[in-house]
mmCIF file with all atom_site columns, C-alpha atoms in Angstrom:
data_model
loop_
_atom_site.group_PDB
_atom_site.id
_atom_site.type_symbol
_atom_site.label_atom_id
_atom_site.label_alt_id
_atom_site.label_comp_id
_atom_site.label_asym_id
_atom_site.label_entity_id
_atom_site.label_seq_id
_atom_site.pdbx_PDB_ins_code
_atom_site.Cartn_x
_atom_site.Cartn_y
_atom_site.Cartn_z
_atom_site.occupancy
_atom_site.B_iso_or_equiv
_atom_site.pdbx_formal_charge
_atom_site.auth_seq_id
_atom_site.auth_comp_id
_atom_site.auth_asym_id
_atom_site.auth_atom_id
_atom_site.pdbx_PDB_model_num
ATOM 1   C CA . MET A 1 1   ? 8.023   -51.559 131.156 1.00 0.00 ? 660 MET A CA 1
ATOM 2   C CA . PRO A 1 2   ? 8.361   -54.672 133.060 1.00 0.00 ? 661 PRO A CA 1
ATOM 3   C CA . VAL A 1 3   ? 11.247  -57.035 132.251 1.00 0.00 ? 662 VAL A CA 1
ATOM 4   C CA . GLN A 1 4   ? 11.068  -60.431 130.779 1.00 0.00 ? 663 GLN A CA 1
ATOM 5   C CA . MET A 1 5   ? 12.848  -62.955 133.475 1.00 0.00 ? 664 MET A CA 1
ATOM 6   C CA . GLN A 1 6   ? 13.443  -66.873 133.394 1.00 0.00 ? 665 GLN A CA 1
ATOM 7   C CA . LEU A 1 7   ? 14.088  -69.168 135.860 1.00 0.00 ? 666 LEU A CA 1
ATOM 8   C CA . ALA A 1 8   ? 18.021  -69.453 136.555 1.00 0.00 ? 667 ALA A CA 1
ATOM 9   C CA . ARG A 1 9   ? 18.388  -71.596 139.890 1.00 0.00 ? 668 ARG A CA 1
ATOM 10  C CA . ILE A 1 10  ? 16.279  -73.416 142.242 1.00 0.00 ? 669 ILE A CA 1
ATOM 11  C CA . ILE A 1 11  ? 18.058  -74.013 145.673 1.00 0.00 ? 670 ILE A CA 1
ATOM 12  C CA . ILE A 1 12  ? 16.338  -76.497 148.162 1.00 0.00 ? 671 ILE A CA 1
ATOM 13  C CA . SER A 1 13  ? 17.445  -77.172 151.407 1.00 0.00 ? 672 SER A CA 1
ATOM 14  C CA . GLU A 1 14  ? 16.099  -79.735 153.932 1.00 0.00 ? 673 GLU A CA 1
ATOM 15  C CA . ILE A 1 15  ? 17.422  -77.577 156.883 1.00 0.00 ? 674 ILE A CA 1
ATOM 16  C CA . SER A 1 16  ? 15.982  -74.491 156.322 1.00 0.00 ? 675 SER A CA 1
ATOM 17  C CA . ASP A 1 17  ? 11.830  -73.636 156.058 1.00 0.00 ? 676 ASP A CA 1
ATOM 18  C CA . ASN A 1 18  ? 12.964  -70.797 153.328 1.00 0.00 ? 677 ASN A CA 1
ATOM 19  C CA . GLN A 1 19  ? 14.256  -72.379 150.248 1.00 0.00 ? 678 GLN A CA 1
ATOM 20  C CA . VAL A 1 20  ? 15.132  -69.968 147.218 1.00 0.00 ? 679 VAL A CA 1
ATOM 21  C CA . ILE A 1 21  ? 14.589  -69.290 143.548 1.00 0.00 ? 680 ILE A CA 1
ATOM 22  C CA . TYR A 1 22  ? 16.915  -67.422 141.398 1.00 0.00 ? 681 TYR A CA 1
ATOM 23  C CA . LEU A 1 23  ? 15.100  -65.074 138.283 1.00 0.00 ? 682 LEU A CA 1
ATOM 24  C CA . GLN A 1 24  ? 17.804  -63.933 135.712 1.00 0.00 ? 683 GLN A CA 1
ATOM 25  C CA . GLU A 1 25  ? 16.655  -61.253 133.253 1.00 0.00 ? 684 GLU A CA 1
ATOM 26  C CA . VAL A 1 26  ? 16.025  -62.688 129.714 1.00 0.00 ? 685 VAL A CA 1
ATOM 27  C CA . ASP A 1 27  ? 18.201  -60.552 127.631 1.00 0.00 ? 686 ASP A CA 1
ATOM 28  C CA . GLY A 1 28  ? 20.502  -59.119 130.152 1.00 0.00 ? 687 GLY A CA 1
ATOM 29  C CA . ASP A 1 29  ? 22.555  -59.985 133.315 1.00 0.00 ? 688 ASP A CA 1
ATOM 30  C CA . ARG A 1 30  ? 20.539  -58.851 136.297 1.00 0.00 ? 689 ARG A CA 1
ATOM 31  C CA . GLN A 1 31  ? 18.878  -61.444 138.491 1.00 0.00 ? 690 GLN A CA 1
ATOM 32  C CA . PHE A 1 32  ? 17.609  -61.731 142.417 1.00 0.00 ? 691 PHE A CA 1
ATOM 33  C CA . PRO A 1 33  ? 16.372  -64.249 144.804 1.00 0.00 ? 692 PRO A CA 1
ATOM 34  C CA . ILE A 1 34  ? 12.820  -64.877 146.090 1.00 0.00 ? 693 ILE A CA 1
ATOM 35  C CA . LEU A 1 35  ? 12.403  -67.056 149.012 1.00 0.00 ? 694 LEU A CA 1
ATOM 36  C CA . ILE A 1 36  ? 9.984   -69.489 148.692 1.00 0.00 ? 695 ILE A CA 1
ATOM 37  C CA . GLY A 1 37  ? 8.053   -72.202 151.058 1.00 0.00 ? 696 GLY A CA 1
ATOM 38  C CA . ILE A 1 38  ? 9.133   -76.127 150.002 1.00 0.00 ? 697 ILE A CA 1
ATOM 39  C CA . PHE A 1 39  ? 5.985   -77.208 148.402 1.00 0.00 ? 698 PHE A CA 1
ATOM 40  C CA . GLU A 1 40  ? 6.349   -74.823 145.712 1.00 0.00 ? 699 GLU A CA 1
ATOM 41  C CA . ALA A 1 41  ? 10.106  -75.191 145.522 1.00 0.00 ? 700 ALA A CA 1
ATOM 42  C CA . THR A 1 42  ? 9.578   -78.759 145.045 1.00 0.00 ? 701 THR A CA 1
ATOM 43  C CA . ASN A 1 43  ? 7.251   -78.448 142.636 1.00 0.00 ? 702 ASN A CA 1
ATOM 44  C CA . ILE A 1 44  ? 8.768   -76.268 140.527 1.00 0.00 ? 703 ILE A CA 1
ATOM 45  C CA . ASP A 1 45  ? 11.854  -78.251 140.802 1.00 0.00 ? 704 ASP A CA 1
ATOM 46  C CA . ARG A 1 46  ? 10.001  -81.537 139.609 1.00 0.00 ? 705 ARG A CA 1
ATOM 47  C CA . ARG A 1 47  ? 8.535   -79.813 136.760 1.00 0.00 ? 706 ARG A CA 1
ATOM 48  C CA . VAL A 1 48  ? 11.870  -78.338 135.335 1.00 0.00 ? 707 VAL A CA 1
ATOM 49  C CA . LYS A 1 49  ? 14.063  -81.243 136.108 1.00 0.00 ? 708 LYS A CA 1
ATOM 50  C CA . GLU A 1 50  ? 11.981  -83.958 135.365 1.00 0.00 ? 709 GLU A CA 1
ATOM 51  C CA . ASP A 1 51  ? 9.010   -83.297 133.285 1.00 0.00 ? 710 ASP A CA 1
ATOM 52  C CA . TYR A 1 52  ? 7.021   -84.692 135.561 1.00 0.00 ? 711 TYR A CA 1
ATOM 53  C CA . LYS A 1 53  ? 3.086   -85.003 135.401 1.00 0.00 ? 712 LYS A CA 1
ATOM 54  C CA . PRO A 1 54  ? 1.563   -85.872 138.694 1.00 0.00 ? 713 PRO A CA 1
ATOM 55  C CA . PRO A 1 55  ? -0.828  -88.967 138.798 1.00 0.00 ? 714 PRO A CA 1
ATOM 56  C CA . ARG A 1 56  ? -3.771  -86.397 140.065 1.00 0.00 ? 715 ARG A CA 1
ATOM 57  C CA . PRO A 1 57  ? -3.667  -82.209 139.595 1.00 0.00 ? 716 PRO A CA 1
ATOM 58  C CA . LEU A 1 58  ? -1.923  -80.625 142.175 1.00 0.00 ? 717 LEU A CA 1
ATOM 59  C CA . THR A 1 59  ? -2.764  -77.243 143.188 1.00 0.00 ? 718 THR A CA 1
ATOM 60  C CA . HIS A 1 60  ? -1.134  -75.442 140.448 1.00 0.00 ? 719 HIS A CA 1
ATOM 61  C CA . ASP A 1 61  ? -2.597  -77.707 138.120 1.00 0.00 ? 720 ASP A CA 1
ATOM 62  C CA . LEU A 1 62  ? -5.902  -77.065 139.379 1.00 0.00 ? 721 LEU A CA 1
ATOM 63  C CA . VAL A 1 63  ? -5.756  -73.331 139.303 1.00 0.00 ? 722 VAL A CA 1
ATOM 64  C CA . VAL A 1 64  ? -4.855  -74.054 135.432 1.00 0.00 ? 723 VAL A CA 1
ATOM 65  C CA . ASN A 1 65  ? -7.959  -76.468 135.234 1.00 0.00 ? 724 ASN A CA 1
ATOM 66  C CA . VAL A 1 66  ? -10.147 -73.825 136.508 1.00 0.00 ? 725 VAL A CA 1
ATOM 67  C CA . ALA A 1 67  ? -9.381  -70.940 134.270 1.00 0.00 ? 726 ALA A CA 1
ATOM 68  C CA . GLU A 1 68  ? -9.330  -73.280 131.093 1.00 0.00 ? 727 GLU A CA 1
ATOM 69  C CA . ALA A 1 69  ? -12.884 -74.584 132.106 1.00 0.00 ? 728 ALA A CA 1
ATOM 70  C CA . LEU A 1 70  ? -14.031 -71.044 132.611 1.00 0.00 ? 729 LEU A CA 1
ATOM 71  C CA . GLY A 1 71  ? -12.751 -70.254 129.061 1.00 0.00 ? 730 GLY A CA 1
ATOM 72  C CA . ALA A 1 72  ? -9.594  -68.419 129.957 1.00 0.00 ? 731 ALA A CA 1
ATOM 73  C CA . GLU A 1 73  ? -6.179  -68.863 129.315 1.00 0.00 ? 732 GLU A CA 1
ATOM 74  C CA . VAL A 1 74  ? -3.087  -68.364 131.356 1.00 0.00 ? 733 VAL A CA 1
ATOM 75  C CA . ASP A 1 75  ? -1.242  -65.934 130.008 1.00 0.00 ? 734 ASP A CA 1
ATOM 76  C CA . SER A 1 76  ? 2.019   -64.923 131.971 1.00 0.00 ? 735 SER A CA 1
ATOM 77  C CA . VAL A 1 77  ? 3.280   -63.538 135.713 1.00 0.00 ? 736 VAL A CA 1
ATOM 78  C CA . VAL A 1 78  ? 3.993   -60.201 136.600 1.00 0.00 ? 737 VAL A CA 1
ATOM 79  C CA . ILE A 1 79  ? 6.011   -59.621 139.737 1.00 0.00 ? 738 ILE A CA 1
ATOM 80  C CA . SER A 1 80  ? 4.651   -56.273 140.506 1.00 0.00 ? 739 SER A CA 1
ATOM 81  C CA . GLY A 1 81  ? 5.827   -54.884 143.816 1.00 0.00 ? 740 GLY A CA 1
ATOM 82  C CA . LEU A 1 82  ? 8.170   -55.616 146.381 1.00 0.00 ? 741 LEU A CA 1
ATOM 83  C CA . LYS A 1 83  ? 7.142   -53.832 150.352 1.00 0.00 ? 742 LYS A CA 1
ATOM 84  C CA . GLU A 1 84  ? 9.218   -54.839 153.319 1.00 0.00 ? 743 GLU A CA 1
ATOM 85  C CA . HIS A 1 85  ? 10.947  -57.737 151.526 1.00 0.00 ? 744 HIS A CA 1
ATOM 86  C CA . THR A 1 86  ? 8.022   -59.220 150.714 1.00 0.00 ? 745 THR A CA 1
ATOM 87  C CA . TYR A 1 87  ? 7.426   -59.830 146.681 1.00 0.00 ? 746 TYR A CA 1
ATOM 88  C CA . PHE A 1 88  ? 3.750   -59.226 145.155 1.00 0.00 ? 747 PHE A CA 1
ATOM 89  C CA . ALA A 1 89  ? 2.865   -60.852 141.943 1.00 0.00 ? 748 ALA A CA 1
ATOM 90  C CA . GLN A 1 90  ? -0.175  -61.267 139.522 1.00 0.00 ? 749 GLN A CA 1
ATOM 91  C CA . LEU A 1 91  ? -1.206  -64.561 137.299 1.00 0.00 ? 750 LEU A CA 1
ATOM 92  C CA . ARG A 1 92  ? -2.545  -62.953 134.450 1.00 0.00 ? 751 ARG A CA 1
ATOM 93  C CA . LEU A 1 93  ? -5.284  -64.730 132.171 1.00 0.00 ? 752 LEU A CA 1
ATOM 94  C CA . LYS A 1 94  ? -6.678  -63.773 128.993 1.00 0.00 ? 753 LYS A CA 1
ATOM 95  C CA . LYS A 1 95  ? -10.247 -64.060 128.326 1.00 0.00 ? 754 LYS A CA 1
ATOM 96  C CA . ASP A 1 96  ? -12.220 -62.656 125.287 1.00 0.00 ? 755 ASP A CA 1
ATOM 97  C CA . GLY A 1 97  ? -8.997  -60.672 124.388 1.00 0.00 ? 756 GLY A CA 1
ATOM 98  C CA . GLU A 1 98  ? -8.994  -58.747 127.662 1.00 0.00 ? 757 GLU A CA 1
ATOM 99  C CA . ILE A 1 99  ? -5.907  -59.450 130.397 1.00 0.00 ? 758 ILE A CA 1
ATOM 100 C CA . ILE A 1 100 ? -7.521  -60.525 133.938 1.00 0.00 ? 759 ILE A CA 1
ATOM 101 C CA . GLU A 1 101 ? -5.117  -60.047 136.428 1.00 0.00 ? 760 GLU A CA 1
ATOM 102 C CA . ILE A 1 102 ? -5.385  -62.318 139.862 1.00 0.00 ? 761 ILE A CA 1
ATOM 103 C CA . ASP A 1 103 ? -3.616  -61.583 142.933 1.00 0.00 ? 762 ASP A CA 1
ATOM 104 C CA . SER A 1 104 ? -0.626  -64.125 143.845 1.00 0.00 ? 763 SER A CA 1
ATOM 105 C CA . ARG A 1 105 ? 1.960   -65.100 145.608 1.00 0.00 ? 764 ARG A CA 1
ATOM 106 C CA . PRO A 1 106 ? 5.185   -65.150 143.427 1.00 0.00 ? 765 PRO A CA 1
ATOM 107 C CA . SER A 1 107 ? 6.277   -68.461 144.127 1.00 0.00 ? 766 SER A CA 1
ATOM 108 C CA . ASP A 1 108 ? 2.553   -69.899 143.782 1.00 0.00 ? 767 ASP A CA 1
ATOM 109 C CA . ALA A 1 109 ? 2.381   -67.624 140.072 1.00 0.00 ? 768 ALA A CA 1
ATOM 110 C CA . ILE A 1 110 ? 5.902   -69.634 138.818 1.00 0.00 ? 769 ILE A CA 1
ATOM 111 C CA . ALA A 1 111 ? 4.590   -72.691 139.745 1.00 0.00 ? 770 ALA A CA 1
ATOM 112 C CA . ILE A 1 112 ? 1.951   -72.583 137.422 1.00 0.00 ? 771 ILE A CA 1
ATOM 113 C CA . ALA A 1 113 ? 3.814   -70.945 134.915 1.00 0.00 ? 772 ALA A CA 1
ATOM 114 C CA . VAL A 1 114 ? 6.157   -73.731 134.781 1.00 0.00 ? 773 VAL A CA 1
ATOM 115 C CA . THR A 1 115 ? 2.900   -76.352 134.441 1.00 0.00 ? 774 THR A CA 1
ATOM 116 C CA . PHE A 1 116 ? 3.410   -75.496 130.687 1.00 0.00 ? 775 PHE A CA 1
ATOM 117 C CA . SER A 1 117 ? 5.595   -76.329 128.311 1.00 0.00 ? 776 SER A CA 1
ATOM 118 C CA . PRO A 1 118 ? 7.251   -74.449 127.232 1.00 0.00 ? 777 PRO A CA 1
ATOM 119 C CA . PRO A 1 119 ? 6.989   -72.246 130.418 1.00 0.00 ? 778 PRO A CA 1
ATOM 120 C CA . LEU A 1 120 ? 4.732   -69.043 130.498 1.00 0.00 ? 779 LEU A CA 1
ATOM 121 C CA . PRO A 1 121 ? 6.809   -65.596 130.423 1.00 0.00 ? 780 PRO A CA 1
ATOM 122 C CA . ILE A 1 122 ? 7.612   -64.227 133.657 1.00 0.00 ? 781 ILE A CA 1
ATOM 123 C CA . TYR A 1 123 ? 7.865   -60.230 134.079 1.00 0.00 ? 782 TYR A CA 1
ATOM 124 C CA . VAL A 1 124 ? 9.254   -58.308 136.858 1.00 0.00 ? 783 VAL A CA 1
ATOM 125 C CA . ALA A 1 125 ? 8.298   -54.355 136.942 1.00 0.00 ? 784 ALA A CA 1
ATOM 126 C CA . GLU A 1 126 ? 11.665  -52.448 136.712 1.00 0.00 ? 785 GLU A CA 1
ATOM 127 C CA . GLU A 1 127 ? 11.194  -50.684 139.874 1.00 0.00 ? 786 GLU A CA 1
ATOM 128 C CA . VAL A 1 128 ? 10.824  -53.895 141.698 1.00 0.00 ? 787 VAL A CA 1
ATOM 129 C CA . LEU A 1 129 ? 13.715  -55.559 139.839 1.00 0.00 ? 788 LEU A CA 1
ATOM 130 C CA . ASP A 1 130 ? 16.040  -52.330 140.631 1.00 0.00 ? 789 ASP A CA 1
ATOM 131 C CA . ASP A 1 131 ? 15.049  -52.703 144.198 1.00 0.00 ? 790 ASP A CA 1
ATOM 132 C CA . ALA A 1 132 ? 15.363  -56.242 144.520 1.00 0.00 ? 791 ALA A CA 1
ATOM 133 C CA . ILE A 1 133 ? 19.068  -55.714 143.455 1.00 0.00 ? 792 ILE A CA 1
ATOM 134 C CA . LYS A 1 134 ? 19.650  -53.184 145.624 1.00 0.00 ? 793 LYS A CA 1
ATOM 135 C CA . SER A 1 135 ? 18.555  -55.211 148.725 1.00 0.00 ? 794 SER A CA 1
#
């Protein structure tokens, strides 16, 4: 059963290639970090802190616009796997009552989730959460 998480912290470092986001359990105390790229970290940070609206659609906005133009609704994010320190995720779309899962990097899926107000739900598979906390 997936666990609902929320974005807890974003750490952006100008001296490192890897940035860090922390996800925290909505109804609990568990949390874990995910290393992401600077573009995704900056986009997430802007959307969360500044209610940022870019003058033209960014890549994450484009994904949302394409889904909506095709009659789908962006539903949620699921971080479903962890293998050799790499997380795997799906962006979940809903169309005609069906859920369509699209393979995604967690950072991109979370960046898409925070383009919405309020942000879309972020879920993490229980086994992924257990493994992430042990790492």
